[in-house]
Amino acid sequence: MNEIDPAHRFSSEAVRQFDGPADGDKSGGMNDVARQVASQYRRDTMSPIMVSGVLRMVEFAVLLVSGLCVYFYYVGFFNYLAWQYPLTIAAASFLAVVLLDVTDCYQVVSLMRPITNFGRILLVWAGTFALMALTAFTMKMSQDYSRLLFGTWFVVAFVCLFGLRLMMSKLIRRWARDGSMERRAVIVGGGKAAEVLIRSVEKQPYNDIRICGIFDDRNDKRSPALVAGYPKLGTISELIEFARIARIDMLIVSLPLTAESRVLQLLKKLWVLPVDIRLSAHSNALQFRPRAYSYIGSVPMLDIFDKPINDWDSVAKRAFDIIFSVIGIVAFSPVMLATAIAIKLDSKGPVLFKQKRHGFNNEIIEVYKFRSMYTDRSDPTAKQTVTKNDPRVTRVGRFIRKTSIDELPQFFNSLLGSLSLIGPRPHAIAAQSHNLLYNEVVDGYFARHKVKPGVTGWAQINGWRGEMDTNEKIRMRTEYDLYYIENWSLLFDLRILFLTPIRLLNTENAY
């Protein structure tokens, strides 16, 4: 049979365009049990990927430092320094970490069982020295190296490396017990299929998946209230609210791939959440190539959506925000000081204006702006859109809105972490178009909140800034925001950042 690419089969575009009804769609808040369960998972957890990544750097440092200590012990710190030794030690340390990675020694299962993996770690370390000796022999440099020195390093570094592994094993077990390091999952769809999935996942040794509950639209006859010891916490619509309270990492859809219409109905609702979405493939009749699957232990999953800007990407983006926010604050401090003075002289009231807006995962954040309206006519909820020649806007306010100077205090939002420097612009919580909230105008509007909102964004530099007076403008801004989320990279952020001052010269829609 022909193989189907699952990434194409369930693309975000296909989900957005799917117009089928969602059976059992219900509105309303969560029940008390679901709310109580969600409150238990409000705290963020450590990502296994981040933990293993940090461990790679620590082990490289341990190997390097131990080698340099042995070298300086034999040679003396103030004696003649043969640079080939430190360079060789650094290269061998890096190679050892790469080989440990290649042999899966940084998988959580391996980290939790260092005794079982003793032989593999020793083999990797011995293999590193064998490759180092072979390279020295090939380059006719072996006579330049001390066998005693490298023999001592071999023993000392391995003892340090394995001792670190023993300590990490205890730490990871403790983090797993207290919930500090786990992947929190919700099962979507109940019944027998969910029970088989849960049993399969729980059979995996040293599993880092914590199942938080089950959500299903079907009634108790088709989907029991309790499956494999886990409660059904509500409907799919209630899952949206649940996932925004609890720090959920993954949604596992336990429906057969052949039920394409039903799967698309679910994904049409769920894709707006900033979580990994997986389709359980353990009971599917359709078979794909092995590399089409990801695995929880040995349970195969089809990757439908990945949480955007996750793990190390989020670290890189946060570093980007801090560096360029500090640069922006320093560079524009004279402009901000002059603006503050002008606002104070022009009209009564505070210099800064704080407005509640939707942030990451639909959370409410406060965004700073220079005040551009008369204090007694301000609209904190932005229910009434600012229009051309709006009488609520002050003289200074008209200028700083047109030039976007009123947004400069958001550099501090970015520095403190409530905003990112680049991302979808955050809209006020009551922003409307023709008496409709933006999320009522655009299907999937809240997918913009899968990442942290930004001071500037892809939509703004493409002309979709200022007054959102038509539904088409809202749709186009949302489309550009979704494009940014699905194609994010640091280079993309740099491009937007450097294009922003140029594109802001077009003030047609800003007033």
Coordinates of C-alpha atoms in Angstrom, one line a residue:
M1 CA 0.0 0.0 0.0
N2 CA 1.1 3.6 -0.6
E3 CA 2.5 5.3 2.5
I4 CA 1.0 8.6 3.6
D5 CA 3.0 11.4 5.1
P6 CA 1.4 12.1 8.4
A7 CA 2.8 15.6 8.5
H8 CA 1.0 16.4 5.3
R9 CA -2.1 14.5 6.3
F10 CA -2.7 16.6 9.3
S11 CA -1.1 20.0 8.5
S12 CA -2.2 23.1 10.4
E13 CA -3.6 24.4 7.1
A14 CA -5.8 21.3 6.7
V15 CA -7.0 21.6 10.3
R16 CA -7.8 25.3 9.9
Q17 CA -9.8 24.7 6.7
F18 CA -11.7 21.6 8.0
D19 CA -15.3 22.7 8.5
G20 CA -16.9 19.5 9.9
P21 CA -18.9 19.8 13.1
A22 CA -17.5 18.8 16.4
D23 CA -19.8 16.3 18.0
G24 CA -20.8 17.0 21.5
D25 CA -19.3 20.5 21.5
K26 CA -20.2 22.1 24.8
S27 CA -19.5 25.4 26.3
G28 CA -19.0 26.3 29.9
G29 CA -16.3 26.0 32.5
M30 CA -14.6 23.0 33.9
N31 CA -16.2 20.9 36.6
D32 CA -14.7 21.0 40.1
V33 CA -12.8 17.8 39.8
A34 CA -11.0 19.0 36.6
R35 CA -10.3 22.3 38.2
Q36 CA -8.8 20.6 41.2
V37 CA -6.6 18.4 39.1
A38 CA -5.5 21.3 36.9
S39 CA -4.4 23.3 40.0
Q40 CA -2.1 20.5 41.0
Y41 CA -0.1 21.0 37.7
R42 CA 0.3 24.8 37.7
R43 CA 4.0 24.6 38.4
D44 CA 6.4 24.3 35.4
T45 CA 8.6 21.2 35.2
M46 CA 12.1 20.7 34.0
S47 CA 12.3 19.4 30.4
P48 CA 14.2 16.1 30.1
I49 CA 15.8 17.5 26.9
M50 CA 17.1 20.5 28.8
V51 CA 18.4 18.4 31.7
S52 CA 20.3 16.1 29.3
G53 CA 21.6 19.1 27.4
V54 CA 23.0 20.7 30.5
L55 CA 24.5 17.4 31.5
R56 CA 26.3 17.2 28.2
M57 CA 28.0 20.6 28.9
V58 CA 28.8 19.6 32.5
E59 CA 30.4 16.3 31.5
F60 CA 32.4 18.1 28.8
A61 CA 33.7 20.5 31.5
V62 CA 34.4 17.6 33.9
L63 CA 36.5 15.7 31.3
L64 CA 38.3 18.9 30.2
V65 CA 39.1 20.1 33.7
S66 CA 40.2 16.7 35.0
G67 CA 42.5 16.4 32.0
L68 CA 44.0 19.9 32.5
C69 CA 44.5 19.2 36.2
V70 CA 46.4 16.0 35.5
Y71 CA 48.5 17.8 32.9
F72 CA 49.4 20.7 35.2
Y73 CA 50.1 18.2 38.0
Y74 CA 52.7 16.4 35.9
V75 CA 54.1 19.4 34.0
G76 CA 53.7 22.2 36.5
F77 CA 51.5 25.3 36.0
F78 CA 54.3 27.8 35.5
N79 CA 56.5 25.5 33.4
Y80 CA 56.7 25.5 29.6
L81 CA 53.2 24.9 28.3
A82 CA 52.9 22.5 25.3
W83 CA 49.7 23.7 23.7
Q84 CA 49.1 20.4 21.9
Y85 CA 48.2 18.8 25.2
P86 CA 45.4 21.1 26.2
L87 CA 44.0 21.1 22.7
T88 CA 44.1 17.3 22.5
I89 CA 42.4 17.0 25.9
A90 CA 39.7 19.5 24.8
A91 CA 39.2 17.6 21.5
A92 CA 39.0 14.2 23.3
S93 CA 36.5 15.6 25.8
F94 CA 34.3 16.8 23.0
L95 CA 34.6 13.6 21.1
A96 CA 33.6 11.6 24.2
V97 CA 30.4 13.6 24.7
V98 CA 29.5 13.1 21.1
L99 CA 30.0 9.4 21.3
L100 CA 28.0 9.2 24.5
D101 CA 25.2 11.0 22.7
V102 CA 25.4 8.7 19.7
T103 CA 25.2 5.6 21.9
D104 CA 22.1 7.0 23.7
C105 CA 23.8 7.5 27.0
Y106 CA 21.9 10.8 27.5
Q107 CA 18.5 9.2 27.3
V108 CA 16.5 9.5 30.5
V109 CA 16.4 5.7 30.9
S110 CA 20.2 5.5 30.6
L111 CA 20.7 8.3 33.1
M112 CA 18.5 6.6 35.6
R113 CA 20.4 3.3 35.4
P114 CA 24.2 4.1 35.4
I115 CA 25.2 0.7 36.8
T116 CA 23.5 -1.1 33.9
N117 CA 25.2 1.3 31.4
F118 CA 28.6 1.0 33.1
G119 CA 30.1 -1.1 30.3
R120 CA 28.8 1.2 27.6
I121 CA 30.2 4.3 29.2
L122 CA 33.6 2.6 29.7
L123 CA 33.6 1.4 26.1
V124 CA 32.9 4.9 24.9
W125 CA 35.7 6.4 27.0
A126 CA 38.1 3.7 25.9
G127 CA 37.0 4.2 22.2
T128 CA 37.7 7.9 22.6
F129 CA 41.3 7.1 23.6
A130 CA 41.7 4.5 20.8
L131 CA 40.6 7.1 18.2
M132 CA 43.0 9.7 19.8
A133 CA 45.9 7.2 19.7
L134 CA 45.1 6.2 16.1
T135 CA 45.0 9.9 15.1
A136 CA 48.4 10.5 16.8
F137 CA 49.9 7.5 15.2
T138 CA 48.6 8.4 11.7
M139 CA 50.0 11.9 12.1
K140 CA 53.3 10.6 13.5
M141 CA 52.9 12.5 16.7
S142 CA 52.5 9.6 19.2
Q143 CA 56.0 10.1 20.5
D144 CA 55.2 13.6 21.6
Y145 CA 52.6 12.5 24.2
S146 CA 53.2 11.1 27.7
R147 CA 51.6 7.6 28.1
L148 CA 51.7 8.1 31.9
L149 CA 49.9 11.4 31.7
F150 CA 47.1 10.1 29.5
G151 CA 46.8 6.9 31.4
T152 CA 46.3 8.8 34.6
W153 CA 43.7 11.0 32.9
F154 CA 41.8 8.0 31.6
V155 CA 41.4 6.7 35.2
V156 CA 40.7 10.0 36.9
A157 CA 38.2 11.3 34.2
F158 CA 36.3 8.0 34.2
V159 CA 35.9 8.0 38.0
C160 CA 34.7 11.6 37.9
L161 CA 32.4 10.9 34.9
F162 CA 30.8 7.8 36.5
G163 CA 30.5 9.5 39.9
L164 CA 28.6 12.3 38.2
R165 CA 26.3 9.8 36.6
L166 CA 25.6 8.2 40.0
M167 CA 24.7 11.5 41.4
M168 CA 22.5 12.4 38.4
S169 CA 20.7 9.1 38.7
K170 CA 19.7 9.9 42.3
L171 CA 18.7 13.5 41.3
I172 CA 16.6 12.4 38.3
R173 CA 14.8 9.7 40.4
R174 CA 14.0 12.4 43.0
W175 CA 12.8 14.8 40.4
A176 CA 10.6 12.1 38.8
R177 CA 9.1 11.2 42.2
D178 CA 8.2 14.8 43.2
G179 CA 7.0 15.8 39.7
S180 CA 9.9 18.2 39.0
M181 CA 10.9 16.5 35.8
E182 CA 8.1 14.8 33.9
R183 CA 6.1 15.2 30.7
R184 CA 2.5 15.8 31.5
A185 CA 0.1 14.2 29.1
V186 CA -3.7 14.2 28.7
I187 CA -5.5 11.4 26.8
V188 CA -8.0 12.7 24.2
G189 CA -10.7 10.1 23.6
G190 CA -11.8 7.4 26.1
G191 CA -13.1 3.9 26.0
K192 CA -11.2 0.7 25.2
A193 CA -8.6 2.4 22.9
A194 CA -7.6 4.8 25.8
E195 CA -7.3 1.9 28.2
V196 CA -5.0 -0.1 25.9
L197 CA -2.9 3.0 25.3
I198 CA -2.6 3.8 29.0
R199 CA -1.6 0.2 29.9
S200 CA 1.0 0.3 27.1
V201 CA 2.5 3.5 28.3
E202 CA 2.5 2.4 32.0
K203 CA 4.4 -0.8 31.1
Q204 CA 7.4 1.3 30.0
P205 CA 10.2 1.1 32.6
Y206 CA 11.4 4.5 34.0
N207 CA 8.7 6.3 32.1
D208 CA 8.7 10.2 32.4
I209 CA 5.1 10.5 31.2
R210 CA 2.5 11.5 33.8
I211 CA -1.0 11.0 32.6
C212 CA -3.2 13.8 34.1
G213 CA -6.6 12.6 33.0
I214 CA -8.9 11.8 30.0
F215 CA -11.1 14.2 28.0
D216 CA -13.8 12.9 25.7
D217 CA -17.0 14.4 24.2
R218 CA -18.8 11.0 24.2
N219 CA -21.2 10.0 26.9
D220 CA -20.5 7.4 29.6
K221 CA -22.0 4.6 27.6
R222 CA -19.3 4.9 24.9
S223 CA -16.7 6.4 27.1
P224 CA -16.7 5.4 30.8
A225 CA -16.1 7.9 33.6
L226 CA -13.0 5.9 34.7
V227 CA -10.5 4.3 32.4
A228 CA -7.5 2.3 33.7
G229 CA -7.8 4.2 37.0
Y230 CA -7.9 7.6 35.4
P231 CA -11.0 9.9 35.5
K232 CA -12.7 11.4 32.6
L233 CA -12.3 15.1 33.5
G234 CA -14.6 16.6 30.8
T235 CA -15.3 17.4 27.2
I236 CA -12.8 18.5 24.5
S237 CA -14.0 22.2 24.9
E238 CA -13.3 21.9 28.7
L239 CA -9.8 20.5 27.9
I240 CA -8.9 23.9 26.3
E241 CA -9.5 25.6 29.6
F242 CA -7.8 22.8 31.5
A243 CA -4.6 23.0 29.4
R244 CA -4.4 26.8 30.0
I245 CA -4.4 26.3 33.8
A246 CA -2.3 23.2 34.0
R247 CA 1.2 23.1 32.5
I248 CA 0.4 20.3 30.1
D249 CA 3.2 19.2 27.7
M250 CA 1.4 16.7 25.5
L251 CA -2.0 15.7 24.2
I252 CA -2.3 12.0 23.1
V253 CA -5.2 11.3 20.8
S254 CA -6.3 7.7 21.2
L255 CA -8.4 7.4 18.1
P256 CA -7.6 5.2 15.1
L257 CA -6.0 7.0 12.1
T258 CA -8.8 5.7 9.9
A259 CA -11.3 7.9 11.8
E260 CA -9.9 10.9 9.9
S261 CA -13.1 13.0 10.2
R262 CA -13.3 12.6 13.9
V263 CA -9.5 13.2 14.4
L264 CA -9.8 16.4 12.3
Q265 CA -12.7 17.6 14.4
L266 CA -10.6 17.2 17.5
L267 CA -7.5 18.8 16.0
K268 CA -9.6 21.8 14.8
K269 CA -10.2 22.6 18.5
L270 CA -6.8 21.5 20.0
W271 CA -4.3 23.0 17.6
V272 CA -4.5 26.4 19.2
L273 CA -2.9 25.1 22.4
P274 CA 0.9 25.4 22.9
V275 CA 1.5 21.7 23.4
D276 CA 2.8 18.7 21.5
I277 CA -0.1 16.8 19.9
R278 CA 0.5 13.1 19.2
L279 CA -1.7 10.5 17.6
S280 CA -1.4 7.1 19.2
A281 CA -0.3 4.6 16.6
H282 CA 0.0 1.4 18.7
S283 CA -3.3 0.0 17.5
N284 CA -3.5 1.4 14.0
A285 CA -3.8 -0.9 11.1
L286 CA -1.9 1.5 8.8
Q287 CA 1.9 1.2 9.0
F288 CA 4.4 3.9 8.2
R289 CA 8.1 3.9 7.9
P290 CA 9.9 3.6 11.3
R291 CA 11.2 7.2 11.1
A292 CA 7.7 8.5 10.8
Y293 CA 7.1 7.7 14.4
S294 CA 8.2 9.1 17.7
Y295 CA 8.1 6.9 20.7
I296 CA 7.1 6.9 24.4
G297 CA 9.2 4.0 25.5
S298 CA 8.2 1.5 22.8
V299 CA 4.7 2.9 22.1
P300 CA 4.7 4.5 18.6
M301 CA 3.2 8.0 18.1
L302 CA 2.5 10.0 15.0
D303 CA 3.7 13.6 15.6
I304 CA 0.8 15.9 14.6
F305 CA 1.9 19.3 16.1
D306 CA 4.9 20.3 18.1
K307 CA 5.0 23.0 20.7
P308 CA 6.6 25.9 19.0
I309 CA 9.9 27.5 20.3
N310 CA 10.5 24.9 22.9
D311 CA 13.4 23.7 25.0
W312 CA 16.7 25.1 23.7
D313 CA 15.0 27.3 21.2
S314 CA 13.2 29.1 24.0
V315 CA 16.5 29.6 25.8
A316 CA 18.0 31.1 22.6
K317 CA 15.0 33.4 22.1
R318 CA 15.1 34.5 25.8
A319 CA 18.7 35.4 25.4
F320 CA 17.9 37.3 22.2
D321 CA 15.2 39.2 24.1
I322 CA 17.4 40.2 27.0
I323 CA 20.4 41.3 24.8
F324 CA 18.4 43.4 22.4
S325 CA 16.0 44.8 25.0
V326 CA 18.9 46.2 27.0
I327 CA 20.4 47.6 23.7
G328 CA 17.0 49.1 22.9
I329 CA 16.5 50.7 26.4
V330 CA 20.0 52.2 26.3
A331 CA 19.7 53.4 22.6
F332 CA 16.2 55.0 23.1
S333 CA 16.6 56.3 26.6
P334 CA 16.9 59.9 25.4
V335 CA 13.8 59.5 23.3
M336 CA 11.9 57.9 26.2
L337 CA 13.0 60.7 28.6
A338 CA 11.9 63.4 26.2
T339 CA 8.6 61.7 25.5
A340 CA 7.9 61.4 29.3
I341 CA 8.5 65.2 29.7
A342 CA 6.3 66.1 26.7
I343 CA 3.4 63.9 28.0
K344 CA 3.6 65.5 31.4
L345 CA 3.6 69.0 30.0
D346 CA 0.8 68.3 27.5
S347 CA -1.9 66.9 29.8
K348 CA -2.6 65.8 33.3
G349 CA -2.1 62.2 34.4
P350 CA 0.6 59.5 34.6
V351 CA 3.2 59.2 31.9
L352 CA 2.8 55.4 31.5
F353 CA -0.4 53.6 30.7
K354 CA -0.9 49.9 31.7
Q355 CA -3.2 47.8 29.6
K356 CA -4.3 44.2 30.2
R357 CA -3.8 42.0 27.1
H358 CA -3.7 38.4 26.2
G359 CA -0.3 36.8 26.5
F360 CA 1.3 33.4 26.1
N361 CA -1.3 30.5 26.4
N362 CA -4.1 33.2 26.7
E363 CA -2.8 34.3 30.1
I364 CA -3.6 38.0 31.1
I365 CA -0.5 40.2 31.1
E366 CA 0.0 44.0 31.7
V367 CA 1.7 45.8 28.8
Y368 CA 3.3 49.2 29.3
K369 CA 2.8 52.1 26.9
F370 CA 3.3 55.9 27.0
R371 CA 0.0 57.4 27.7
S372 CA -1.5 58.9 24.5
M373 CA -5.0 59.7 25.6
Y374 CA -6.6 62.1 28.0
T375 CA -6.8 60.3 31.4
D376 CA -10.5 60.8 31.8
R377 CA -11.2 59.4 28.3
S378 CA -8.9 56.4 28.3
D379 CA -10.1 53.0 27.4
P380 CA -8.1 50.3 29.3
T381 CA -10.0 47.4 27.7
A382 CA -9.6 48.9 24.2
K383 CA -13.3 48.0 23.5
Q384 CA -13.5 51.1 21.3
T385 CA -10.9 51.1 18.6
V386 CA -8.8 54.3 18.2
T387 CA -9.8 56.0 14.9
K388 CA -8.4 58.8 12.7
N389 CA -8.6 62.2 14.5
D390 CA -9.9 60.5 17.6
P391 CA -10.8 63.2 20.2
R392 CA -9.6 61.0 23.0
V393 CA -6.0 61.2 21.8
T394 CA -3.8 64.1 23.0
R395 CA -1.6 66.3 20.8
V396 CA 1.6 64.5 22.0
G397 CA -0.3 61.2 21.8
R398 CA -1.1 61.7 18.2
F399 CA 2.6 62.0 17.3
I400 CA 3.9 59.2 19.5
R401 CA 1.2 56.8 18.2
K402 CA 2.0 57.6 14.6
T403 CA 5.7 57.1 15.1
S404 CA 5.2 54.1 17.5
I405 CA 7.1 55.8 20.2
D406 CA 4.3 55.0 22.6
E407 CA 5.4 51.3 22.4
L408 CA 9.0 51.9 23.6
P409 CA 8.3 51.1 27.2
Q410 CA 7.5 47.6 26.1
F411 CA 11.3 47.0 25.9
F412 CA 10.9 46.7 29.7
N413 CA 8.1 44.1 29.2
S414 CA 10.5 42.2 27.0
L415 CA 13.4 42.4 29.5
L416 CA 11.1 41.2 32.4
G417 CA 9.7 38.4 30.3
S418 CA 6.0 39.1 29.9
L419 CA 6.6 39.9 26.2
S420 CA 9.1 38.8 23.7
L421 CA 10.9 41.3 21.5
I422 CA 9.5 39.6 18.3
G423 CA 6.2 37.8 18.1
P424 CA 2.4 38.3 17.5
R425 CA 1.3 41.7 18.8
P426 CA -0.8 41.2 22.0
H427 CA -4.3 42.5 21.6
A428 CA -6.4 44.0 24.5
I429 CA -8.7 41.5 26.1
A430 CA -11.8 43.2 25.0
A431 CA -10.6 44.3 21.5
Q432 CA -13.6 44.1 19.1
S433 CA -14.5 44.5 15.4
H434 CA -18.1 45.3 14.6
N435 CA -19.1 44.3 18.2
L436 CA -17.4 40.9 17.8
L437 CA -14.3 39.9 19.8
Y438 CA -11.4 39.1 17.6
N439 CA -11.6 35.3 18.4
E440 CA -15.2 35.4 17.2
V441 CA -14.1 36.9 13.8
V442 CA -11.2 34.5 13.1
D443 CA -11.4 30.8 13.6
G444 CA -8.3 29.6 15.4
Y445 CA -7.4 33.2 16.5
F446 CA -6.1 32.0 19.8
A447 CA -3.4 29.9 18.1
R448 CA -1.5 33.3 18.0
H449 CA -1.0 32.7 21.7
K450 CA 1.0 29.5 21.3
V451 CA 4.1 31.7 21.7
K452 CA 4.8 34.7 23.8
P453 CA 3.5 37.9 22.1
G454 CA 6.0 40.5 20.9
V455 CA 6.8 44.2 20.8
T456 CA 6.9 44.0 17.0
G457 CA 6.1 41.2 14.6
W458 CA 5.9 39.8 11.1
A459 CA 2.4 41.2 10.6
Q460 CA 3.4 44.7 11.6
I461 CA 6.4 45.0 9.2
N462 CA 4.1 43.7 6.4
G463 CA 1.7 46.6 6.9
W464 CA -0.9 45.1 9.2
R465 CA -0.6 47.5 12.1
G466 CA -2.7 50.2 13.6
E467 CA -6.5 50.2 13.5
M468 CA -8.2 46.8 13.0
D469 CA -11.5 48.3 11.6
T470 CA -12.4 45.4 9.3
N471 CA -12.6 41.6 9.7
E472 CA -10.3 41.1 6.8
K473 CA -7.5 43.1 8.6
I474 CA -7.9 40.8 11.6
R475 CA -7.8 37.7 9.4
M476 CA -4.7 38.9 7.6
R477 CA -2.9 39.9 10.8
T478 CA -3.7 36.4 12.2
E479 CA -2.4 34.7 9.1
Y480 CA 0.9 36.5 9.2
D481 CA 1.2 35.8 12.9
L482 CA 0.6 32.0 12.3
Y483 CA 3.2 32.1 9.5
Y484 CA 5.7 33.5 12.0
I485 CA 5.0 30.9 14.6
E486 CA 5.3 28.0 12.1
N487 CA 8.5 29.3 10.5
W488 CA 10.3 30.8 13.5
S489 CA 14.1 31.0 13.7
L490 CA 16.6 33.4 15.3
L491 CA 17.5 34.6 11.8
F492 CA 13.8 35.3 11.1
D493 CA 13.7 37.3 14.4
L494 CA 16.8 39.3 13.4
R495 CA 15.2 40.1 10.0
I496 CA 12.0 41.4 11.6
L497 CA 14.0 43.4 14.2
F498 CA 16.1 45.2 11.6
L499 CA 13.2 45.8 9.2
T500 CA 10.9 47.2 11.9
P501 CA 12.4 50.8 11.9
I502 CA 12.3 50.9 8.1
R503 CA 8.7 49.7 7.8
L504 CA 7.5 52.0 10.6
L505 CA 8.1 54.9 8.3
N506 CA 4.8 53.9 6.7
T507 CA 2.4 55.5 9.2
E508 CA -0.8 55.2 7.0
N509 CA -2.7 53.0 9.5
A510 CA -1.2 54.4 12.7
Y511 CA -3.2 57.1 14.5

